Amino acid sequence: MEPFAIWGNFIYTEGPEKLCLRPNSVAVCKENGLCDGVFDRLPDRYKGIKLKDYREFITIPGYCDMHLHAGQYRNQGRGMDMQLIQWLERLTYPEESMFRDLDYAKEVYGELTADLSEGFTTRAAIFSTAHTKATLLLMDELERTGLKTLVGRVNMDSNAPDSIREQDAAYSLAETRDWLNQVRDKGFLRTQPIVTPRFVPSCSPALLKGLGELAGETGLPVQSHLDENRDEIEWVRQLHPNSPSYAAVYDENGLLGPRTLMAHCIYMTDEECALMKERGAYVVHCPTSNTNVRSGIAPMRKYLDMGLHTCLGSDISGGHTLDMAEVIRQAIGVSRALWQLDEGHPAYLTAQEAFYMATEGGGSFFGKAGSFQPGYEFDAVVVDDTGYCQRKDAMETRFEQLIYRGRDSMVVDKYVAGECAIDRTI
């Protein structure tokens, strides 16, 4: 890769409390795909490298969608009057069962990856379905986009229809190991596997134990669901009466650690919060989904104040859109609603904090990503905000309007780890 620089107006974070606004500046991508920082002018040591002029627009690190279900892409906007368990049984499981048909899988995953490629998203953590061949097909499609993704073959051997349920733990684990072997043979550069128990009720004790051993053996990250719905939590309590909490079930099986993504976390007890913090696990806030299927409002202000790792997810198709700009707005809105409804609740999320969660917060799960700080992977999304902003507007105004008026169709160019992931002529 040849080094290059972007000349433009940069918005990024340095941690949850520091928003950096750098108008008319230059960001340098080194030959290894890492950012060398943002400068007032191009450093002399880089004279002669390619300089791309985006001064008319704003440039951000790109958004990280840390929880979405690829097999539910066509269900977006359906069943929004149902709650979680009913929604799974009536809509989600029947749709996911169709991915045993590879022609159908190819069609849907082609649509999904095209959608992801066009918008703000640069990185994602994705659930496939319980189908090995379809999961490999999804990974093939994603590899071509240039995005950096984690993809999981879903494990589920309990409490689901025969059309989607795996026959037993031994089968599920054997299929997962076979899938991982095939992933290794393909040699993906941008698309990596992640261990994916769907959630505790859909996994037998033997399967949870086996997946924890697999994660420990391979060092792979883990993704699942936690404390999304009150009925779900009671179900887990009945299935695992000797475990002190839902989070403890994962922990007892070696599935909770610094490389774990837990989606939702709406009803975590203080003990579960402490366990999540001790293990270094990530809370993935999915506000559009939580509102749509009436699960509740996650107290993200509390989690940030506790120092938990936090990030955002679209959670399609509980969520109705892949547009992470909408997810950011919803995160701010539901946090304000919780603050208004609960007199004892701490202050709501700010736009800056929600932006951090969508960029650096999620990017940190991949290592150093989601910011233009030196040494971070060079992810950059160039956004045409000229439809409502003028170049003379203050960067504070442009940031605020990006948050509240941004949409995927405004993306002009996109870079992931220094590689162009979208190419539109200005």
Coordinates of C-alpha atoms in Angstrom, one line a residue:
M1 CA 0.0 0.0 0.0
E2 CA 1.2 3.5 -0.9
P3 CA 0.9 6.1 1.9
F4 CA -1.6 8.8 1.2
A5 CA -3.3 11.8 3.0
I6 CA -6.8 13.2 3.2
W7 CA -7.2 17.0 3.4
G8 CA -10.5 17.8 5.0
N9 CA -12.6 18.5 8.1
F10 CA -12.2 15.8 10.8
I11 CA -14.5 14.7 13.6
Y12 CA -13.4 11.9 15.9
T13 CA -12.9 11.0 19.6
E14 CA -10.1 10.3 21.9
G15 CA -12.0 8.4 24.5
P16 CA -15.6 8.9 25.5
E17 CA -15.0 12.3 27.0
K18 CA -12.9 14.1 24.3
L19 CA -14.4 15.1 20.9
C20 CA -11.8 16.3 18.4
L21 CA -13.0 18.8 15.8
R22 CA -10.2 19.5 13.3
P23 CA -11.2 21.8 10.3
N24 CA -9.0 22.2 7.3
S25 CA -6.5 19.6 8.5
V26 CA -4.6 16.6 7.0
A27 CA -4.8 13.0 8.1
V28 CA -2.0 10.7 6.9
C29 CA -2.4 6.9 6.2
K30 CA 0.9 5.2 6.3
E31 CA 1.9 2.3 4.0
N32 CA 0.8 -0.2 6.7
G33 CA -2.8 1.1 6.8
L34 CA -2.3 2.9 10.1
C35 CA -3.0 6.5 10.8
D36 CA -0.1 8.7 11.6
G37 CA -2.3 11.4 13.1
V38 CA -4.1 14.6 12.1
F39 CA -2.0 17.6 11.3
D40 CA -2.5 21.3 10.5
R41 CA -0.6 20.8 7.3
L42 CA 1.1 17.9 5.5
P43 CA 4.3 17.1 7.3
D44 CA 7.5 17.6 5.3
R45 CA 8.3 13.9 5.6
Y46 CA 5.2 13.1 3.5
K47 CA 5.8 15.6 0.7
G48 CA 5.0 14.0 -2.6
I49 CA 2.5 11.4 -1.4
K50 CA -1.0 11.4 -2.9
L51 CA -3.2 14.1 -1.2
K52 CA -7.0 13.7 -1.6
D53 CA -9.0 16.9 -1.2
Y54 CA -12.2 16.5 0.7
R55 CA -12.3 20.0 2.2
E56 CA -15.9 20.5 1.1
F57 CA -17.1 17.7 3.3
I58 CA -16.6 16.2 6.8
T59 CA -14.6 13.0 7.5
I60 CA -15.3 10.6 10.4
P61 CA -13.7 7.3 11.4
G62 CA -16.8 5.2 10.3
Y63 CA -19.3 3.4 12.4
C64 CA -19.0 0.0 13.9
D65 CA -22.2 -2.1 13.9
M66 CA -21.4 -4.6 16.6
H67 CA -24.6 -6.7 16.5
L68 CA -26.7 -7.7 13.5
H69 CA -28.3 -10.8 12.2
A70 CA -27.6 -11.4 8.5
G71 CA -30.2 -14.1 8.2
Q72 CA -32.9 -11.6 9.2
Y73 CA -32.1 -9.0 6.6
R74 CA -35.4 -9.4 4.7
N75 CA -37.4 -9.2 7.9
Q76 CA -36.6 -5.6 8.7
G77 CA -39.8 -3.8 9.7
R78 CA -41.8 -7.0 10.2
G79 CA -43.4 -8.1 13.4
M80 CA -42.8 -4.9 15.2
D81 CA -46.0 -5.4 17.3
M82 CA -44.6 -8.6 18.9
Q83 CA -42.3 -9.2 21.8
L84 CA -39.1 -11.1 21.6
I85 CA -40.1 -14.8 22.1
Q86 CA -43.2 -14.5 20.0
W87 CA -41.2 -12.6 17.3
L88 CA -38.6 -15.3 17.3
E89 CA -41.1 -18.2 16.9
R90 CA -43.4 -16.6 14.4
L91 CA -41.0 -14.7 12.1
T92 CA -37.3 -15.1 12.8
Y93 CA -36.9 -18.9 13.0
P94 CA -39.0 -19.5 9.9
E95 CA -36.9 -17.0 7.9
E96 CA -33.6 -18.3 9.1
S97 CA -34.5 -21.9 8.3
M98 CA -34.6 -20.8 4.6
F99 CA -30.9 -20.4 4.5
R100 CA -30.4 -24.1 4.1
D101 CA -31.1 -23.1 0.4
L102 CA -27.9 -21.7 -0.9
D103 CA -29.5 -19.9 -3.8
Y104 CA -31.7 -18.0 -1.3
A105 CA -28.7 -17.3 0.9
K106 CA -26.7 -16.0 -1.9
E107 CA -29.5 -13.7 -3.0
V108 CA -30.1 -12.3 0.5
Y109 CA -26.5 -11.9 1.4
G110 CA -25.8 -10.1 -1.8
E111 CA -28.4 -7.6 -0.9
L112 CA -27.1 -7.3 2.7
T113 CA -23.5 -6.7 1.7
A114 CA -24.4 -4.2 -0.9
D115 CA -26.4 -2.3 1.7
L116 CA -23.5 -2.4 4.2
S117 CA -21.1 -1.2 1.6
E118 CA -23.0 1.9 0.7
G119 CA -23.3 3.4 4.2
F120 CA -21.4 4.7 7.3
T121 CA -20.4 1.2 8.5
T122 CA -16.8 0.2 8.3
R123 CA -16.8 -2.7 10.7
A124 CA -19.4 -5.2 12.0
A125 CA -20.0 -8.2 14.2
I126 CA -22.5 -10.5 12.5
F127 CA -24.7 -13.5 13.3
S128 CA -25.2 -15.8 10.3
T129 CA -27.5 -18.8 10.8
A130 CA -27.0 -22.4 11.9
H131 CA -26.0 -23.4 8.4
T132 CA -22.3 -23.9 7.7
K133 CA -22.4 -23.5 3.9
A134 CA -24.5 -20.4 4.1
T135 CA -22.2 -18.9 6.7
L136 CA -19.2 -19.5 4.4
L137 CA -21.0 -17.9 1.6
L138 CA -21.8 -14.8 3.7
M139 CA -18.1 -14.6 4.6
D140 CA -17.1 -14.8 0.9
E141 CA -19.5 -11.9 0.1
L142 CA -18.3 -9.8 3.0
E143 CA -14.6 -10.3 2.1
R144 CA -15.3 -8.6 -1.3
T145 CA -16.7 -5.5 0.3
G146 CA -13.4 -4.4 2.0
L147 CA -15.2 -4.0 5.3
K148 CA -13.7 -5.6 8.4
T149 CA -16.1 -8.1 10.0
L150 CA -16.5 -10.8 12.5
V151 CA -19.0 -13.5 11.5
G152 CA -20.5 -16.3 13.6
R153 CA -22.1 -19.6 12.6
V154 CA -25.0 -19.7 15.1
N155 CA -25.1 -22.6 17.6
M156 CA -28.5 -23.7 18.8
D157 CA -29.5 -27.2 19.8
S158 CA -32.4 -26.5 22.2
N159 CA -35.8 -24.8 22.4
A160 CA -36.3 -24.1 18.7
P161 CA -38.3 -25.6 15.8
D162 CA -36.8 -28.7 14.1
S163 CA -36.3 -26.6 10.9
I164 CA -33.6 -24.5 12.6
R165 CA -32.5 -26.5 15.7
E166 CA -29.3 -28.6 15.5
Q167 CA -29.8 -32.2 16.5
D168 CA -27.5 -32.1 19.6
A169 CA -24.4 -30.5 21.1
A170 CA -22.0 -33.0 19.5
Y171 CA -23.4 -32.2 16.0
S172 CA -23.3 -28.4 16.6
L173 CA -19.7 -28.5 17.9
A174 CA -18.5 -30.8 15.1
E175 CA -20.1 -28.5 12.5
T176 CA -18.5 -25.5 14.1
R177 CA -15.1 -27.0 14.0
D178 CA -15.5 -28.0 10.4
W179 CA -16.6 -24.4 9.6
L180 CA -13.6 -23.0 11.3
N181 CA -11.3 -25.4 9.4
Q182 CA -12.8 -24.2 6.1
V183 CA -12.5 -20.6 7.2
R184 CA -8.8 -21.1 7.9
D185 CA -8.3 -22.8 4.5
K186 CA -9.9 -19.8 2.7
G187 CA -7.4 -17.4 4.2
F188 CA -9.7 -14.4 4.6
L189 CA -7.9 -11.1 5.2
R190 CA -10.8 -9.0 6.5
T191 CA -13.5 -11.5 7.6
Q192 CA -12.8 -13.5 10.7
P193 CA -14.9 -16.0 12.7
I194 CA -16.5 -15.5 16.1
V195 CA -18.0 -18.1 18.5
T196 CA -21.8 -17.6 18.5
P197 CA -24.1 -19.3 20.9
R198 CA -27.4 -17.8 20.0
F199 CA -28.5 -17.2 23.6
V200 CA -28.6 -19.4 26.7
P201 CA -32.2 -20.9 26.2
S202 CA -31.2 -22.2 22.7
C203 CA -28.0 -23.9 23.9
S204 CA -27.9 -27.1 26.0
P205 CA -25.5 -27.1 29.0
A206 CA -23.2 -29.5 27.0
L207 CA -23.2 -27.1 24.0
L208 CA -22.4 -24.0 26.2
K209 CA -19.6 -25.9 27.9
G210 CA -18.2 -27.1 24.5
L211 CA -18.3 -23.6 23.0
G212 CA -16.5 -22.2 26.0
E213 CA -13.8 -24.8 25.6
L214 CA -13.6 -24.0 21.9
A215 CA -13.2 -20.3 22.5
G216 CA -10.5 -21.0 25.1
E217 CA -8.7 -23.4 22.8
T218 CA -8.7 -21.1 19.7
G219 CA -8.6 -17.7 21.3
L220 CA -11.6 -16.6 19.2
P221 CA -14.0 -13.9 20.4
V222 CA -17.5 -14.6 21.5
Q223 CA -20.9 -12.9 20.8
S224 CA -24.3 -13.6 22.2
H225 CA -27.4 -12.0 23.9
L226 CA -27.9 -11.0 27.6
D227 CA -30.8 -9.7 29.6
E228 CA -32.9 -8.5 26.6
N229 CA -36.4 -9.4 27.8
R230 CA -37.9 -10.1 31.2
D231 CA -39.6 -13.4 30.0
E232 CA -36.2 -14.5 28.6
I233 CA -34.5 -13.8 31.9
E234 CA -37.1 -15.9 33.8
W235 CA -36.6 -18.7 31.2
V236 CA -32.9 -18.7 31.9
R237 CA -33.5 -18.8 35.6
Q238 CA -35.7 -21.9 35.2
L239 CA -33.2 -23.6 32.9
H240 CA -30.2 -22.9 35.2
P241 CA -31.6 -22.7 38.7
N242 CA -28.2 -23.1 40.3
S243 CA -26.6 -20.2 38.5
P244 CA -26.8 -16.8 40.3
S245 CA -27.6 -14.9 37.1
Y246 CA -27.9 -14.9 33.3
A247 CA -24.4 -13.5 32.9
A248 CA -23.1 -16.1 35.3
V249 CA -24.2 -18.9 33.0
Y250 CA -22.0 -17.6 30.3
D251 CA -19.1 -17.0 32.8
E252 CA -19.4 -20.5 34.3
N253 CA -18.9 -21.9 30.7
G254 CA -15.9 -19.7 29.8
L255 CA -17.9 -17.5 27.5
L256 CA -17.4 -14.1 29.2
G257 CA -14.2 -12.2 28.8
P258 CA -12.5 -9.2 27.2
R259 CA -13.3 -10.6 23.7
T260 CA -17.0 -11.0 24.4
L261 CA -19.9 -9.0 22.9
M262 CA -23.1 -9.2 24.8
A263 CA -26.1 -7.6 23.0
H264 CA -28.8 -5.6 24.9
C265 CA -28.0 -6.0 28.6
I266 CA -31.2 -4.1 29.5
Y267 CA -31.9 -5.6 32.8
M268 CA -28.4 -6.4 34.2
T269 CA -28.3 -6.6 38.0
D270 CA -25.5 -4.8 39.9
E271 CA -23.8 -8.2 40.3
E272 CA -24.0 -8.8 36.6
C273 CA -22.6 -5.3 35.9
A274 CA -19.7 -6.0 38.2
L275 CA -19.1 -9.3 36.6
M276 CA -19.1 -7.8 33.1
K277 CA -16.7 -5.1 34.2
E278 CA -14.4 -7.6 35.9
R279 CA -14.3 -9.8 32.8
G280 CA -13.9 -6.8 30.4
A281 CA -16.9 -7.8 28.3
Y282 CA -18.6 -5.4 26.0
V283 CA -22.2 -4.1 26.2
V284 CA -23.8 -3.8 22.7
H285 CA -26.6 -1.3 22.9
C286 CA -29.3 -1.9 20.3
P287 CA -31.9 0.9 20.9
T288 CA -33.9 0.5 17.7
S289 CA -34.5 -3.2 18.4
N290 CA -35.2 -2.7 22.0
T291 CA -37.9 -0.1 21.2
N292 CA -39.4 -2.1 18.3
V293 CA -40.0 -5.4 20.1
R294 CA -40.7 -3.6 23.4
S295 CA -37.9 -5.1 25.4
G296 CA -37.1 -2.0 27.4
I297 CA -34.4 0.7 27.6
A298 CA -30.8 -0.1 28.5
P299 CA -29.4 2.3 31.2
M300 CA -26.3 3.2 29.1
R301 CA -25.5 6.3 31.2
K302 CA -25.1 4.0 34.2
Y303 CA -22.9 1.6 32.2
L304 CA -20.7 4.4 30.9
D305 CA -20.3 5.8 34.4
M306 CA -19.3 2.4 35.7
G307 CA -16.6 2.1 33.1
L308 CA -18.1 -0.8 31.1
H309 CA -17.1 -1.2 27.5
T310 CA -20.0 0.1 25.4
C311 CA -20.8 0.1 21.7
L312 CA -23.8 0.1 19.4
G313 CA -25.6 -2.4 17.1
S314 CA -28.4 -2.2 14.5
D315 CA -29.7 -5.6 15.5
I316 CA -31.5 -6.1 12.3
S317 CA -34.2 -7.3 12.1
G318 CA -35.4 -6.4 15.6
G319 CA -33.9 -3.2 14.5
H320 CA -35.5 -1.9 11.3
T321 CA -32.4 -0.4 9.6
L322 CA -28.7 -0.9 9.0
D323 CA -28.2 2.9 9.0
M324 CA -26.0 3.4 12.1
A325 CA -26.7 7.2 12.0
E326 CA -30.3 6.3 13.0
V327 CA -29.1 3.9 15.7
I328 CA -27.0 6.8 17.2
R329 CA -30.1 9.1 17.2
Q330 CA -32.2 6.4 18.9
A331 CA -29.5 5.8 21.5
I332 CA -29.6 9.4 22.5
G333 CA -33.4 9.6 22.4
V334 CA -34.2 6.5 24.5
S335 CA -31.6 7.6 27.1
R336 CA -33.3 11.0 27.4
A337 CA -36.7 9.2 27.7
L338 CA -35.3 7.0 30.6
W339 CA -33.9 10.1 32.3
Q340 CA -37.3 11.8 32.1
L341 CA -39.3 8.8 33.3
D342 CA -36.9 7.9 36.1
E343 CA -36.2 10.7 38.6
G344 CA -33.4 8.7 40.1
H345 CA -31.7 8.0 36.8
P346 CA -28.4 9.7 36.0
A347 CA -28.0 12.1 33.1
Y348 CA -28.7 10.9 29.6
L349 CA -26.2 10.1 26.8
T350 CA -24.8 13.0 25.0
A351 CA -24.4 13.1 21.2
Q352 CA -20.6 13.0 21.7
E353 CA -20.9 9.8 23.9
A354 CA -23.2 8.1 21.4
F355 CA -20.8 9.0 18.6
Y356 CA -17.9 7.6 20.6
M357 CA -19.8 4.3 21.1
A358 CA -20.4 4.0 17.4
T359 CA -16.8 4.7 16.4
E360 CA -14.0 4.2 19.0
G361 CA -16.2 2.3 21.4
G362 CA -17.0 -0.5 18.9
G363 CA -13.7 -0.1 17.1
S364 CA -11.7 -1.0 20.3
F365 CA -13.1 -4.6 20.0
F366 CA -11.0 -4.9 16.9
G367 CA -7.9 -3.5 18.5
K368 CA -7.0 0.1 17.6
A369 CA -9.8 1.3 15.3
G370 CA -12.5 4.0 15.3
S371 CA -10.3 7.1 15.7
F372 CA -7.7 9.1 13.8
Q373 CA -5.2 8.9 16.7
P374 CA -1.7 7.8 15.7
G375 CA -1.4 4.0 15.4
Y376 CA -5.1 3.4 14.8
E377 CA -6.2 1.6 11.7
F378 CA -7.1 4.2 9.0
D379 CA -10.9 3.9 8.8
A380 CA -12.4 7.0 7.2
V381 CA -15.8 7.9 5.9
V382 CA -16.2 11.1 3.9
V383 CA -19.7 12.6 4.3
D384 CA -21.3 15.1 2.1
D385 CA -23.2 17.4 4.5
T386 CA -23.5 20.3 2.1
G387 CA -27.2 19.7 1.7
Y388 CA -27.8 21.4 5.1
C389 CA -24.4 22.8 6.1
Q390 CA -22.2 25.5 4.6
R391 CA -18.4 25.3 4.7
K392 CA -18.5 28.5 6.9
D393 CA -20.5 26.7 9.6
A394 CA -18.6 25.9 12.8
M395 CA -17.5 22.4 13.3
E396 CA -19.7 22.1 16.4
T397 CA -22.7 22.8 14.2
R398 CA -21.6 20.3 11.5
F399 CA -21.1 17.6 14.2
E400 CA -24.5 18.2 15.7
Q401 CA -26.3 18.2 12.4
L402 CA -24.3 15.1 11.3
I403 CA -25.8 13.3 14.4
Y404 CA -29.4 14.4 13.8
R405 CA -29.5 14.6 10.0
G406 CA -26.9 12.1 8.9
R407 CA -27.9 9.2 6.7
D408 CA -26.1 6.5 4.7
S409 CA -26.9 8.1 1.4
M410 CA -24.5 11.0 2.3
V411 CA -21.4 8.8 2.1
V412 CA -19.0 10.0 -0.6
D413 CA -15.9 7.7 0.0
K414 CA -15.0 5.1 2.5
Y415 CA -11.6 3.6 3.6
V416 CA -11.0 0.6 5.9
A417 CA -7.5 0.1 7.2
G418 CA -6.3 2.4 4.4
E419 CA -8.0 0.5 1.6
C420 CA -10.8 2.1 -0.4
A421 CA -14.0 0.3 0.3
I422 CA -16.2 2.5 -1.8
D423 CA -15.3 4.6 -4.9
R424 CA -17.5 7.4 -5.9
T425 CA -16.3 10.2 -8.1
I426 CA -16.7 13.6 -6.5

